[in-house]
Amino acid sequence: MAGGIVRIDPATGAQTQVAAGSFQDFAIGADGRLYATQADSVLRIDPADGSASVLGSGVNLLAARSIAVGGDGRVFVSTTTAAGGAVIVG
């Protein structure tokens, strides 16, 4: 199985790839979608079919690392640029 995000059935141990790619971190939103950091982008991924859309990208997200999704749907991303800091998307 290639890199990416994998769902593991705790009862059987069966593994299913949800999304292909190289991600730094991901979180699950209240809407059931996955939110992931990848290079200079934040992606929203539908776990049903693996389709992804870019939620945000660019200079403020260079070296995007950790991600969290608040109960209100706002996405929080930490970066590791020289300036450091955090970005709120949405």
Short mmCIF file of C-alpha atoms in Angstrom, two decimals:
data_model
loop_
_atom_site.label_atom_id
_atom_site.label_comp_id
_atom_site.label_asym_id
_atom_site.label_seq_id
_atom_site.Cartn_x
_atom_site.Cartn_y
_atom_site.Cartn_z
CA MET A 1 0.00 0.00 0.00
CA ALA A 2 1.39 3.42 -0.95
CA GLY A 3 1.75 6.26 1.53
CA GLY A 4 -1.25 8.23 2.64
CA ILE A 5 -4.05 7.98 5.17
CA VAL A 6 -5.21 4.46 5.97
CA ARG A 7 -8.39 3.31 7.76
CA ILE A 8 -7.91 0.23 9.96
CA ASP A 9 -10.90 -1.88 11.00
CA PRO A 10 -10.27 -2.56 14.71
CA ALA A 11 -12.23 -5.82 14.62
CA THR A 12 -10.46 -7.41 11.66
CA GLY A 13 -7.29 -5.39 11.16
CA ALA A 14 -8.27 -4.87 7.52
CA GLN A 15 -6.62 -1.79 6.01
CA THR A 16 -8.19 0.51 3.42
CA GLN A 17 -6.44 3.49 1.91
CA VAL A 18 -8.59 6.61 2.36
CA ALA A 19 -6.29 9.12 0.66
CA ALA A 20 -3.01 8.80 -1.22
CA GLY A 21 -0.24 11.31 -0.68
CA SER A 22 2.35 12.53 1.76
CA PHE A 23 0.75 14.35 4.66
CA GLN A 24 2.30 16.07 7.67
CA ASP A 25 -0.79 15.74 9.87
CA PHE A 26 -4.55 15.31 9.66
CA ALA A 27 -7.64 15.85 11.76
CA ILE A 28 -11.26 14.75 11.51
CA GLY A 29 -13.86 17.51 11.37
CA ALA A 30 -17.35 17.41 12.86
CA ASP A 31 -18.57 17.01 9.26
CA GLY A 32 -16.74 13.65 9.05
CA ARG A 33 -14.23 14.91 6.49
CA LEU A 34 -10.49 14.75 6.92
CA TYR A 35 -8.42 17.93 6.98
CA ALA A 36 -4.73 17.44 6.17
CA THR A 37 -1.56 19.48 5.84
CA GLN A 38 0.63 18.81 2.83
CA ALA A 39 3.67 21.01 2.01
CA ASP A 40 2.16 24.52 1.66
CA SER A 41 -1.50 23.46 1.50
CA VAL A 42 -4.45 22.47 3.63
CA LEU A 43 -6.67 19.84 2.04
CA ARG A 44 -10.24 18.75 2.77
CA ILE A 45 -10.63 15.04 1.99
CA ASP A 46 -13.86 13.08 1.61
CA PRO A 47 -13.15 9.73 3.32
CA ALA A 48 -15.88 8.01 1.27
CA ASP A 49 -14.07 8.36 -2.06
CA GLY A 50 -10.71 9.98 -1.28
CA SER A 51 -11.45 13.11 -3.30
CA ALA A 52 -9.54 16.14 -2.06
CA SER A 53 -9.97 19.87 -2.48
CA VAL A 54 -7.53 22.60 -1.53
CA LEU A 55 -8.95 24.56 1.37
CA GLY A 56 -6.01 26.97 1.52
CA SER A 57 -2.47 27.34 0.20
CA GLY A 58 0.25 29.89 -0.24
CA VAL A 59 2.89 31.85 1.59
CA ASN A 60 1.13 31.82 4.99
CA LEU A 61 1.01 28.03 4.89
CA LEU A 62 4.63 27.36 3.92
CA ALA A 63 5.83 24.41 5.98
CA ALA A 64 2.30 23.67 7.30
CA ARG A 65 2.61 21.03 10.00
CA SER A 66 0.02 20.38 12.70
CA ILE A 67 -3.70 20.82 12.14
CA ALA A 68 -6.83 20.90 14.31
CA VAL A 69 -10.50 21.47 13.50
CA GLY A 70 -12.67 23.32 16.00
CA GLY A 71 -16.25 22.39 16.79
CA ASP A 72 -17.34 25.44 14.80
CA GLY A 73 -15.53 24.16 11.69
CA ARG A 74 -12.58 26.56 11.82
CA VAL A 75 -9.29 24.96 10.85
CA PHE A 76 -6.13 25.78 12.80
CA VAL A 77 -2.70 25.11 11.27
CA SER A 78 0.75 25.55 12.78
CA THR A 79 3.72 26.32 10.56
CA THR A 80 7.47 25.98 10.96
CA THR A 81 8.66 28.95 8.93
CA ALA A 82 11.30 31.33 10.23
CA ALA A 83 8.51 33.65 11.37
CA GLY A 84 6.66 30.73 13.03
CA GLY A 85 3.10 31.10 14.22
CA ALA A 86 -0.29 29.68 13.44
CA VAL A 87 -2.86 30.25 10.72
CA ILE A 88 -6.64 30.04 11.05
CA VAL A 89 -8.43 28.93 7.87
CA GLY A 90 -12.16 29.60 7.66
#
